[in-house]
Short mmCIF file of C-alpha atoms and ligand atoms in Angstrom, two decimals:
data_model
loop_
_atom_site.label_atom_id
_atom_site.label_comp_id
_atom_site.label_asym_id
_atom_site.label_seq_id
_atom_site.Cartn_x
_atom_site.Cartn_y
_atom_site.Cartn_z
CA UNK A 131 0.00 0.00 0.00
CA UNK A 132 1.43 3.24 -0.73
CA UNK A 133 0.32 6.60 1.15
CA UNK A 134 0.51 10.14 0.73
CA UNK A 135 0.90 11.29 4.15
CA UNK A 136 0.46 14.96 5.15
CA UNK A 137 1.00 16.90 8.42
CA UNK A 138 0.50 20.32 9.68
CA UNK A 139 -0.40 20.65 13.26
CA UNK A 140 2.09 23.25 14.24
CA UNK A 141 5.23 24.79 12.07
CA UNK A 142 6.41 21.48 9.89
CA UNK A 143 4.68 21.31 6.52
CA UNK A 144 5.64 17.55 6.02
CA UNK A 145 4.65 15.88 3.46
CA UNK A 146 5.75 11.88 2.74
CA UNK A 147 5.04 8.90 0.23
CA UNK A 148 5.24 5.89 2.47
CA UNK A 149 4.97 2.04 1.44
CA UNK A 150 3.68 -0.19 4.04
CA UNK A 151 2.91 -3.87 3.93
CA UNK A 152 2.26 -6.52 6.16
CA UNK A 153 -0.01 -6.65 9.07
CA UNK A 154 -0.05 -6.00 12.86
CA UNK A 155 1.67 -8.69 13.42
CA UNK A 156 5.05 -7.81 11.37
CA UNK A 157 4.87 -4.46 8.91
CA UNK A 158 7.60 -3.32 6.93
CA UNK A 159 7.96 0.81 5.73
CA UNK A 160 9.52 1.76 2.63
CA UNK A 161 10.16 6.11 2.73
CA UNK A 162 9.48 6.46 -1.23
CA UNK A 163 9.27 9.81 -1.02
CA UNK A 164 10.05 12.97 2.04
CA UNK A 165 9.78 16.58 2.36
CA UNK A 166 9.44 19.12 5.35
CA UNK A 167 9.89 22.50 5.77
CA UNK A 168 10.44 23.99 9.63
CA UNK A 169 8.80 26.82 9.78
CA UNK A 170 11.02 27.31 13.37
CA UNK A 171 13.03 30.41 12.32
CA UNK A 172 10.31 32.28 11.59
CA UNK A 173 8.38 31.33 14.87
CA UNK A 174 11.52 32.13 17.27
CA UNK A 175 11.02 36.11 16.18
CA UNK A 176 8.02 35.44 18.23
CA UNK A 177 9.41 33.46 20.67
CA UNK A 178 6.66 31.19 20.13
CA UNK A 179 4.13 29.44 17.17
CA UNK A 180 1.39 31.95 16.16
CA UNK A 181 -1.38 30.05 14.80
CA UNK A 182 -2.15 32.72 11.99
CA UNK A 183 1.32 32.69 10.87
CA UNK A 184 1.24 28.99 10.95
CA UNK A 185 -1.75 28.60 8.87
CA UNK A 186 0.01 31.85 6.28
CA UNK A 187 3.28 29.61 5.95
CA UNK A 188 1.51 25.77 5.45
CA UNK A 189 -1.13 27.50 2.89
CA UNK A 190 2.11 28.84 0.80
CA UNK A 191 4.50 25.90 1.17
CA UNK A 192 1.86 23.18 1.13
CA UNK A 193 2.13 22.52 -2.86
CA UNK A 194 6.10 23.01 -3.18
CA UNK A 195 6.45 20.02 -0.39
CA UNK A 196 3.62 17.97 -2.31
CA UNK A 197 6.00 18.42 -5.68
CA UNK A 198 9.28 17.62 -4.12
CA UNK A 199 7.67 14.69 -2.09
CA UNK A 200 6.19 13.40 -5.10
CA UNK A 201 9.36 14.45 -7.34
CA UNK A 202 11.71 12.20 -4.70
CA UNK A 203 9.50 9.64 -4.95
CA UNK A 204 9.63 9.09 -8.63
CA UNK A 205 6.40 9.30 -8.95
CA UNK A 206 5.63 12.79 -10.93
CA UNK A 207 4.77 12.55 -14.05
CA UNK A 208 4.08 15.18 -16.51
CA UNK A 209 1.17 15.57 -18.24
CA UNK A 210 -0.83 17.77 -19.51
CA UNK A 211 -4.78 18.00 -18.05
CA UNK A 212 -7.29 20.31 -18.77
CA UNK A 213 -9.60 20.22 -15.55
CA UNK A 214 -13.28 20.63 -15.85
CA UNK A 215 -15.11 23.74 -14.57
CA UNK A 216 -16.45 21.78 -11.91
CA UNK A 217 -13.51 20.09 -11.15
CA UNK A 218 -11.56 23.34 -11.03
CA UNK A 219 -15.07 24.68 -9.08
CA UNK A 220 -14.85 21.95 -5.96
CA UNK A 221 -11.51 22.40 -5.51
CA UNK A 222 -11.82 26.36 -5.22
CA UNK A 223 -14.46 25.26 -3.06
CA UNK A 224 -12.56 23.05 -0.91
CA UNK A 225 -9.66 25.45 -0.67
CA UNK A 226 -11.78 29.02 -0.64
CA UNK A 227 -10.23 29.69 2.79
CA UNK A 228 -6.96 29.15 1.01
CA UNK A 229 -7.43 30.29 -2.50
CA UNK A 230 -3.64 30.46 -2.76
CA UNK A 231 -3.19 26.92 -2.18
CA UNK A 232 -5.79 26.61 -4.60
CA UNK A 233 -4.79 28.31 -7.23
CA UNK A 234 -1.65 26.55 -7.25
CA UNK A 235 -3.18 22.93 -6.77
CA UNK A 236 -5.01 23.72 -9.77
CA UNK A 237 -2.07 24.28 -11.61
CA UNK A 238 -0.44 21.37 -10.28
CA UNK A 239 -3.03 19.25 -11.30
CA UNK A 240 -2.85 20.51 -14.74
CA UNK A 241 0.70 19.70 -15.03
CA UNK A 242 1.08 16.62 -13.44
CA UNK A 243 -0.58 13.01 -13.53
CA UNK A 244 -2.46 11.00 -11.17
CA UNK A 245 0.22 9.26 -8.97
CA UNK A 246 0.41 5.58 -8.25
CA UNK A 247 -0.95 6.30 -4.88
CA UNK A 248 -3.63 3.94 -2.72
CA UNK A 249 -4.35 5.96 0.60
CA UNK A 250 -4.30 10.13 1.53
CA UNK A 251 -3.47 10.53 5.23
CA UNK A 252 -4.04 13.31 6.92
CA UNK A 253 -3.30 14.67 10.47
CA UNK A 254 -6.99 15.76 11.57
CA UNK A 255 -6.04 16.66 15.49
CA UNK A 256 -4.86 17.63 17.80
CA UNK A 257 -2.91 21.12 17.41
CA UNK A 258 -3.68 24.38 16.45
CA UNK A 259 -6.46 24.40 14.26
CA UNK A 260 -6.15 27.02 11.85
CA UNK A 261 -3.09 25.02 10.34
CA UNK A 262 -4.60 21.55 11.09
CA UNK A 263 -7.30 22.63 8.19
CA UNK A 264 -4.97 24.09 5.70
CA UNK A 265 -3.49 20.07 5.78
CA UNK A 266 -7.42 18.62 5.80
CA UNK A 267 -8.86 20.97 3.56
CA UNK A 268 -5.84 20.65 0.90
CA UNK A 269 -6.00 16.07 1.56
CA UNK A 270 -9.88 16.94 0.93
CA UNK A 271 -9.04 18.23 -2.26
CA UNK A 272 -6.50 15.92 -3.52
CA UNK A 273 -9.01 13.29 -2.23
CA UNK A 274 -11.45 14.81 -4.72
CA UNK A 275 -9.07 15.31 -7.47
CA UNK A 276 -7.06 12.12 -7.57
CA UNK A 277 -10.17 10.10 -6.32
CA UNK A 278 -8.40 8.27 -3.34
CA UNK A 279 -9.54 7.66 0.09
CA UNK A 280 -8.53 9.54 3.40
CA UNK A 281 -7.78 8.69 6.53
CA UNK A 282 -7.64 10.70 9.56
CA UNK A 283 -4.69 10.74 11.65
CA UNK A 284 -4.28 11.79 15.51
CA UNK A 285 -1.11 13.51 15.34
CA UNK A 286 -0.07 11.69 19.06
CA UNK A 287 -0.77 8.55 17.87
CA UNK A 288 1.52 9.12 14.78
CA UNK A 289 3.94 10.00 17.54
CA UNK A 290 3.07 6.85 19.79
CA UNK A 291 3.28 4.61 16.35
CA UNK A 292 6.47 6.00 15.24
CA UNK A 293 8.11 4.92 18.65
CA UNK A 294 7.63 0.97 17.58
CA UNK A 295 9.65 1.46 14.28
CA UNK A 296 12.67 -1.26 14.42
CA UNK A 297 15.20 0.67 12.28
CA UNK A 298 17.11 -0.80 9.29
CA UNK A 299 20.64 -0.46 10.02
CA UNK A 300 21.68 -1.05 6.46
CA UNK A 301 19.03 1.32 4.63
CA UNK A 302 17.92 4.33 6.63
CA UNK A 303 14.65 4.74 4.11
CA UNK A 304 13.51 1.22 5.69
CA UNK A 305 11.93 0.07 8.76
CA UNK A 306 9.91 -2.58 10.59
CA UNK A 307 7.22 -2.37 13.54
CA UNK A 308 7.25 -6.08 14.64
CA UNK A 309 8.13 -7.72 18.18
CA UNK A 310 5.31 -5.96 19.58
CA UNK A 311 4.01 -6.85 22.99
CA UNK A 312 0.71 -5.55 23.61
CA UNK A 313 -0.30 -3.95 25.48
CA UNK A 314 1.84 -0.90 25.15
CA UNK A 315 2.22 2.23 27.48
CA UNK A 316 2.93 5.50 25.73
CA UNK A 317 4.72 8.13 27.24
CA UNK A 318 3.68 10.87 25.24
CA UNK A 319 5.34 14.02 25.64
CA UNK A 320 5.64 17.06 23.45
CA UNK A 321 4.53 21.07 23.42
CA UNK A 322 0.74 20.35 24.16
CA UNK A 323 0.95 17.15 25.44
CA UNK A 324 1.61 14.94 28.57
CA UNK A 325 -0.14 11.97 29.00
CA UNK A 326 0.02 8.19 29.95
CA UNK A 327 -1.94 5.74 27.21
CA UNK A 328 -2.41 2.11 27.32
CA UNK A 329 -2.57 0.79 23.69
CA UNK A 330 -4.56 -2.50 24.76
CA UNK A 331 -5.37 -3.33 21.04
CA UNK A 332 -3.64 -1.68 17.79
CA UNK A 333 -5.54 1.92 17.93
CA UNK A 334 -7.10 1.40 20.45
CA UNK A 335 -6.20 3.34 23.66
CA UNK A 336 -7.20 4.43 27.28
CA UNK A 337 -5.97 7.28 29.43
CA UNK A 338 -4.08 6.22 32.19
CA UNK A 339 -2.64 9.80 32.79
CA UNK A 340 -2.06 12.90 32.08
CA UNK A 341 -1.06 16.59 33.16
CA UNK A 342 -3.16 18.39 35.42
CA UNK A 343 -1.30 21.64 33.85
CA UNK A 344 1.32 22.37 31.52
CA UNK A 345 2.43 20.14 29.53
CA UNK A 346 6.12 19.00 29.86
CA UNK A 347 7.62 20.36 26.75
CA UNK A 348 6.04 23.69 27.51
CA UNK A 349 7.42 23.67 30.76
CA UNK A 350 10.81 23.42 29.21
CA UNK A 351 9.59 26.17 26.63
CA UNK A 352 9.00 28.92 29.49
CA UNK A 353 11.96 27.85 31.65
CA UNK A 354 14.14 28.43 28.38
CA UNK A 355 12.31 31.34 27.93
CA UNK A 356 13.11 33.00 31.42
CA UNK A 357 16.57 31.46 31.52
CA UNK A 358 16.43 33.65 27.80
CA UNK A 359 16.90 30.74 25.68
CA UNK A 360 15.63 31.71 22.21
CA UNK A 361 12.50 28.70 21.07
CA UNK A 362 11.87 26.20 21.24
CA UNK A 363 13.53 26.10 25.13
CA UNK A 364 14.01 22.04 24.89
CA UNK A 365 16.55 21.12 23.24
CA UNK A 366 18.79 24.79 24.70
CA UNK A 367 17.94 23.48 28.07
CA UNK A 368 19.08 19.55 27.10
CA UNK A 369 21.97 20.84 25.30
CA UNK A 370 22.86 22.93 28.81
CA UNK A 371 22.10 20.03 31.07
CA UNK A 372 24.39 17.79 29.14
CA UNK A 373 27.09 19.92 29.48
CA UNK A 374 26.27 20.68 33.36
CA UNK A 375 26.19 16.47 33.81
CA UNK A 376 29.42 16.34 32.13
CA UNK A 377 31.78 18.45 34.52
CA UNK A 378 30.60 16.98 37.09
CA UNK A 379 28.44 19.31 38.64
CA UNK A 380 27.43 17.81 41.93
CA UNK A 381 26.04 21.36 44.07
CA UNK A 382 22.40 21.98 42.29
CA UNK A 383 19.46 23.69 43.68
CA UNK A 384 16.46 21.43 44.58
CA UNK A 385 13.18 21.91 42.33
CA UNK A 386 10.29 20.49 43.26
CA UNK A 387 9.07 16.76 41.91
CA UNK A 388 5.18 18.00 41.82
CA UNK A 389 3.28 14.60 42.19
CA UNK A 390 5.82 12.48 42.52
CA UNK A 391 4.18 10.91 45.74
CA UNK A 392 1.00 11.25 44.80
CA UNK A 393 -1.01 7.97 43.76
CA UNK A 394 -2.56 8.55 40.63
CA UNK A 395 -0.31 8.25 37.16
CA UNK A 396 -1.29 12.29 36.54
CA UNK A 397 1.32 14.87 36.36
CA UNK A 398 1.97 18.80 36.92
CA UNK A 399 4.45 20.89 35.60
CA UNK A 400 3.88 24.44 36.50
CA UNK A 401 5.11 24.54 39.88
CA UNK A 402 8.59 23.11 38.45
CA UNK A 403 8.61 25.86 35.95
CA UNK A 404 7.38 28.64 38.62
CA UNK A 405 10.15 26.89 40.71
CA UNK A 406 12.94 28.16 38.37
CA UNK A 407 11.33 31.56 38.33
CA UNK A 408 11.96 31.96 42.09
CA UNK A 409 15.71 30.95 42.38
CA UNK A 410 16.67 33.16 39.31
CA UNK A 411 17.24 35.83 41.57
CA UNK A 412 18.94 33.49 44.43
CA UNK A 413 21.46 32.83 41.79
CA UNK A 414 21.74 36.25 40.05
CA UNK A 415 21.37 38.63 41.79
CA UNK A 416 21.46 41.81 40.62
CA UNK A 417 23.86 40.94 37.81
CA UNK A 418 23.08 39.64 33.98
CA UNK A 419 22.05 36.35 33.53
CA UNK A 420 24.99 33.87 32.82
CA UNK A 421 25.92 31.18 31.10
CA UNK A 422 26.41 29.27 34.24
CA UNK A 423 23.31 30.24 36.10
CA UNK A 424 21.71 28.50 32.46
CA UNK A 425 23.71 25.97 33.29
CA UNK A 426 22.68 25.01 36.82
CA UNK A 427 19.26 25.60 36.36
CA UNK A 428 18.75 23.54 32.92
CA UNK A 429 20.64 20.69 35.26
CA UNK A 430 18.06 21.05 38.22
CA UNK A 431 15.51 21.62 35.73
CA UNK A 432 15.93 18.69 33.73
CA UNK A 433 16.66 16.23 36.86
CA UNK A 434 13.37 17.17 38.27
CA UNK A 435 11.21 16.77 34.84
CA UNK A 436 13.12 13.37 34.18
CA UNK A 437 12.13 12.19 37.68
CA UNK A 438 9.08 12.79 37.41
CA UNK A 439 7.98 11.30 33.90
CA UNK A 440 9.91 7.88 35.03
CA UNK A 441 7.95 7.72 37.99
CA UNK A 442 4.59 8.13 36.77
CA UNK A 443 5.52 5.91 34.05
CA UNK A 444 6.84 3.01 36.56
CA UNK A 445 3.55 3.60 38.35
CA UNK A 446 1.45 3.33 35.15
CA UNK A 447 3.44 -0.11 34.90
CA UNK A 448 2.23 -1.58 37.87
CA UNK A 449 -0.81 -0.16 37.77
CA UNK A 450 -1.76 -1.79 34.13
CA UNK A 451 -0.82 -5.17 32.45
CA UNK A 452 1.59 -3.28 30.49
CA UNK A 453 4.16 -5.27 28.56
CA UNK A 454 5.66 -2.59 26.55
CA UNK A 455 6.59 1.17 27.14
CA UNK A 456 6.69 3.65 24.05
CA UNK A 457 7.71 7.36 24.53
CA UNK A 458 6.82 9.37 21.80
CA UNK A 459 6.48 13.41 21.20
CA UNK A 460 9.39 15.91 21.12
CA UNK A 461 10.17 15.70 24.37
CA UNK A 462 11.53 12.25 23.51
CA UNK A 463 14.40 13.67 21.80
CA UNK A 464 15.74 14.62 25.05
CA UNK A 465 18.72 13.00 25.99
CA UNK A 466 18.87 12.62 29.73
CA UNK A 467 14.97 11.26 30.20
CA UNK A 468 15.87 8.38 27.11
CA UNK A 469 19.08 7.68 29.08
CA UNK A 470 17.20 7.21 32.51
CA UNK A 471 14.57 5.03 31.33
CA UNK A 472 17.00 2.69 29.84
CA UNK A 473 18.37 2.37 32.77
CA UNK A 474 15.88 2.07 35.05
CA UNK A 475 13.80 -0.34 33.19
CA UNK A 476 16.64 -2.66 32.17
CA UNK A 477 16.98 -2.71 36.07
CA UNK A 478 13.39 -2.71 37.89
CA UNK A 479 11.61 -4.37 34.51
CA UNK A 480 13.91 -6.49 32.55
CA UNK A 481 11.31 -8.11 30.69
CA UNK A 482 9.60 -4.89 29.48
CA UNK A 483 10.38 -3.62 25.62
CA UNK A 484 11.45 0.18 25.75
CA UNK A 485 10.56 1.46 22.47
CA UNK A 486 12.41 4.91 22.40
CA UNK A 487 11.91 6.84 18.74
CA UNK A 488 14.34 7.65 16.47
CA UNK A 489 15.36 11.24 16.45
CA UNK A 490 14.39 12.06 13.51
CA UNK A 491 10.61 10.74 14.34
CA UNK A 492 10.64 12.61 17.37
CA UNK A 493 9.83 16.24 15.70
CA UNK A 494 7.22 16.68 13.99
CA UNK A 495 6.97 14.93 10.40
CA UNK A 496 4.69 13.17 7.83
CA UNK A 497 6.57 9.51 7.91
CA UNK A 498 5.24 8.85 11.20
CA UNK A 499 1.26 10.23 10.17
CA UNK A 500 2.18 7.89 7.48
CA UNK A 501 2.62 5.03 9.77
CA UNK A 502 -0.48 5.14 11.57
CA UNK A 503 -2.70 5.97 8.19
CA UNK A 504 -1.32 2.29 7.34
CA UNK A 505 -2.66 0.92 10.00
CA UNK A 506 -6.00 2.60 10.01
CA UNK A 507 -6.16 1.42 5.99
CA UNK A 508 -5.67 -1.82 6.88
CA UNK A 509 -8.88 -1.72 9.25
CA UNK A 510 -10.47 0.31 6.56
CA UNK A 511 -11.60 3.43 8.40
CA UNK A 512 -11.77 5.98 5.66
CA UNK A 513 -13.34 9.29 6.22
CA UNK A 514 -15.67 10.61 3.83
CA UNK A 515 -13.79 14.10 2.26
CA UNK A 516 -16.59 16.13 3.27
CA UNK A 517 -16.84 14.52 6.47
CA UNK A 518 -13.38 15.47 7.44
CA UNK A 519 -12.81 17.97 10.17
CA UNK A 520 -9.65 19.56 11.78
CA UNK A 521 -10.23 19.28 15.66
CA UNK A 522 -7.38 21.05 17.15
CA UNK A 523 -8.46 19.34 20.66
CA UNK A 524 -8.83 15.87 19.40
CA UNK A 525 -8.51 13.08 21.73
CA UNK A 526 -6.25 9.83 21.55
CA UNK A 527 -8.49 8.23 24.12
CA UNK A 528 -11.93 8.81 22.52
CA UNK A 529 -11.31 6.68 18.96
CA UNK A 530 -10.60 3.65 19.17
O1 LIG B 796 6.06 16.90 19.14
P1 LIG B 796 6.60 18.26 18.98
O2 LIG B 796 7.64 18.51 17.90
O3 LIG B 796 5.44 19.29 18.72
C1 LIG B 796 4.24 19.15 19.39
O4 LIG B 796 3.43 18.32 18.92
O5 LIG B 796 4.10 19.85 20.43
O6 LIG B 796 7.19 18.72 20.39
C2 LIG B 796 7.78 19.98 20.57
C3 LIG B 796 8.26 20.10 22.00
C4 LIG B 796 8.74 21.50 22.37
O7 LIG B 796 8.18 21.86 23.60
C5 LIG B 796 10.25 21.32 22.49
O8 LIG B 796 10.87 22.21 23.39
C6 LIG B 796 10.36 19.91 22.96
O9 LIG B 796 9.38 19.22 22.22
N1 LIG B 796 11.69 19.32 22.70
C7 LIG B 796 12.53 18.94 23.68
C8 LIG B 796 13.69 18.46 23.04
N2 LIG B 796 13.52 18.57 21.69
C9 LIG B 796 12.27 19.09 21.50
N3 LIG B 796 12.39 18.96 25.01
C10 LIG B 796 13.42 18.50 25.75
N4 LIG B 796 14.56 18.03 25.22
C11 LIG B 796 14.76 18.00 23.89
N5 LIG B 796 15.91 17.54 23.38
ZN1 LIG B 797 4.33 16.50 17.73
#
C-alpha cells in the first residue's frame, strides 16, 4: 500500500510517500518519497508558534512540499490536463479559505498526472487548528481530485506509532514495527501534550494519565524562555544540562518533583517551571544572567522533569498489564529522560520492551502520520472528504 501522508499541526509542513505492507503482526515501511519545511526560524522572532502565521506559511508551502515529495518519490509525471469547470469549481471550493493553495493545486493538477498512490493521510487533530485545516482541507481536495480515500490521523498517535519502528541499520529509508508486545504504554510528551496511554489493542487506547497543567515540553519552553533561551527552550535546556552532567556538577538547587508521591499516574508541571522563576534571583542577583546560572538551572531543571515522567511511568506499569513502554512526542528527543529510562527499566523491569523513537521521528513529520494511516487502511476506516474535520483538541483516548 502506498500513502501520501500529510501533516500540519504546528510549524512542519511535512509531506511523505510511504509504502507499508504486512499486518499487525510484522509491517515493513519503505520512505518512497520525504519533504518538510520547519517553519522554526520564523516562529523564534516570536518566541513562540502563532497560529495565523502557521496557517500563512503551510497555505504557501503546502504545494512546493507535495512536488518535491512526489518528485523524490519518482512518482511525478508530466502531463498535460485540462480540468473541468467543476472540477476546477470543488476544488476552489474546498480550498476558498486558502485560494492560494488553490490556485496553485489547480495548476499542479494541470501539469502533473495522477500518482500511483492507494491511501491520503491526513493529520486531523490535535494542534492548532487554523493550520490543522490548511493540511485537511488541501487532503480533501487531492481526495477529490485524484479520487483516493482519506484517513484521519491523531497527530499523538503518529507519535506513539512511530516509537515501535525497528530501524534498518543497512538502509535508513527502511523500517519494521514487529516484536510488539501488547499492550503498550505511551509516554507521550511534546509542546501540548503529557499523557500516559495504554494501547490495549492496535488503535485502540485508554488514558491512564495525564497533566493536570502544563504540559512537559512547555514547561521546558518557558523555563528556556526566562533562563532567555531563544525557542523552542528544549533542546537549549538539554543541550545545557548535558554539558552541566558532564563536569561533574554535583552542588544543584532542589526543584520540586510535583506529584511524585501522589497515587494517581497524573502529572503537573507548572510549579517546576514557577520553581525556576523563584531561584533566578537566588542565583543572580542583581547581575546579567549567565551562562552558568543557564547551566545550573537547565541541570536542576531537567533532573526534576526526568524524575518525574519515570515515575509516573513506573507507576502506570504496575498499575496496568503493560508489557511494553513507548515514549513518543518531542520531548523524547531529550537526551537525559531516554538515558534514565534505559536504565531504570533494564533494572526494575527487565522483561519490558522500551521502544524509544528515532530522532528524527521525534519532531514533527509526515513519515510517522504515514505510519499510523497504514494501519488505520488496513482496518479500513476511511473518512468521507466532506466529512473530514480539523479538531485542534482531538482526543487519543476517545477513537478507538
Ligand atoms: O512533538 P513536537 O515537535 O510538537 C508538538 O506536537 O508539540 O514537540 C515539541 C516540543 C517542544 O516543547 C520542544 O521544546 C520539545 O518538544 N523538545 C525537547 C527536546 N527537543 C524538543 N524537550 C526537551 N529536550 C529536547 N531535546
Ligand atoms: Zn508533535
Amino acid at each position: 500500500m502506498k500513502l501520501l501522508a500529510i501533516e500540519t499541526s504546528c510549524d512542519e509542513t511535512a509531506i511523505t510517500v510511504l509504502e507499508g505492507t504486512g499486518d499487525t503482526t510484522h509491517a515493513d515501511f519503505r520512505i518512497l518519497g520525504n519533504a518538510l519545511l520547519s517553519q522554526i526560524d520564523i516562529h523564534r522572532e516570536f518566541g513562540g508558534v502563532f497560529p495565523a502565521v502557521a496557517k500563512r506559511e503551510h497555505a504557501k508551502n503546502i504545494v512546493p512540499m507535495l512536488h518535491a515529495s512526489l518528485s523524490n518519490a519518482g512518482l511525478l509525471r508530466e502531463e498535460t490536463r485540462t480540468l473541468s469547470e467543476s472540477e476546477i469549481q470543488t476544488i476552489t471550493e474546498i480550498l476558498s479559505r486558502e485560494p492560494e493553495t488553490a490556485a496553485a493545486l489547480i495548476a499542479f493538477l494541470s501539469q502533473y498526472a495522477v500518482p500511483d498512490i492507494d491511501v491520503l493521510a491526513v493529520t486531523h487533530g490535535p494542534g492548532l487548528e487554523p493550520a490543522l485545516w490548511v493540511g485537511v482541507n488541501f487532503t480533501r481536495a487531492l481526495a477529490h481530485a485524484w479520487q483516493k480515500p482519506i484517513v484521519g490521523v491523531n497527530h499523538m498517535e503518529g507519535h506513539l506509532l512511530s516509537a515501535l519502528a525497528t530501524p534498518n541499520p543497512d538502509d535508513d529509508r527502511a523500517f519494521s514495527l514487529t516484536n510488539i508486545t501488547l499492550p503498550v504504554l505511551g509516554l507521550l510528551i511534546s509542546g501540548g501534550h503529557t499523557e500516559l496511554v495504554l494501547m490495549e489493542s492496535w488503535l485502540s487506547y485508554r488514558l491512564v494519565g495525564r497533566t493536570r497543567d502544563d504540559a512537559v515540553g512547555e514547561a521546558f519552553d518557558k523555563a528556556g524562555r526566562m533562563l532567555g533561551l531563544p525557542y523552542p527552550g528544549g533542546p537549549e535546556i538539554s543541550a545545557r544540562a548535558e554539558k552541566s552532567r558532564a563536569e561533574g556538577r554535583t552542588e544543584l538547587p532542589v526543584l520540586p518533583r510535583p506529584m511524585l508521591h501522589d497515587d494517581s499516574c497524573d502529572f503537573s508541571f507548572s510549579g517546576l517551571k514557577t520553581a525556576v522563576r523563584y531561584r533566578i534571583p537566588d542565583l543572580v542577583g542583581d547581575n546579567e544572567m549567565t551562562e552558568e546560572v543557564r547551566e545550573i538551572l537547565s541541570h536542576a531543571f531537567e533532573d526534576a522533569a526526568g524524575d518525574v515522567l519515570l515515575a509516573k511511568t513506573l507507576r502506570a506499569l504496575e498499575a496496568t498489564n503493560a508489557q511494553s513502554v513507548a515514549l513518543g512526542g518531542g520531548v523524547s528527543a531529550n537526551n537525559h529522560i531516554r538515558t534514565i529510562f534505559a536504565q531504570k527499566l533494564a533494572e526494575t523491569h527487565p522483561h519490558i520492551n522500551l521502544f524509544l523513537p528515532e530522532f528524527r521521528f521525534c519532531t514533527d513529520n509526515a513519515i510517522m502520520i504515514g505510519i499510523a494511516g497504514f494501519f488505520h487502511a488496513l482496518q479500513e476506516k476511511y473518512i468521507p472528504a466532506a466529512e473530514l474535520r480539523a479538531n485542534g483538541n482531538l482526543r487519543l483516548t476517545e477513537h478507538s
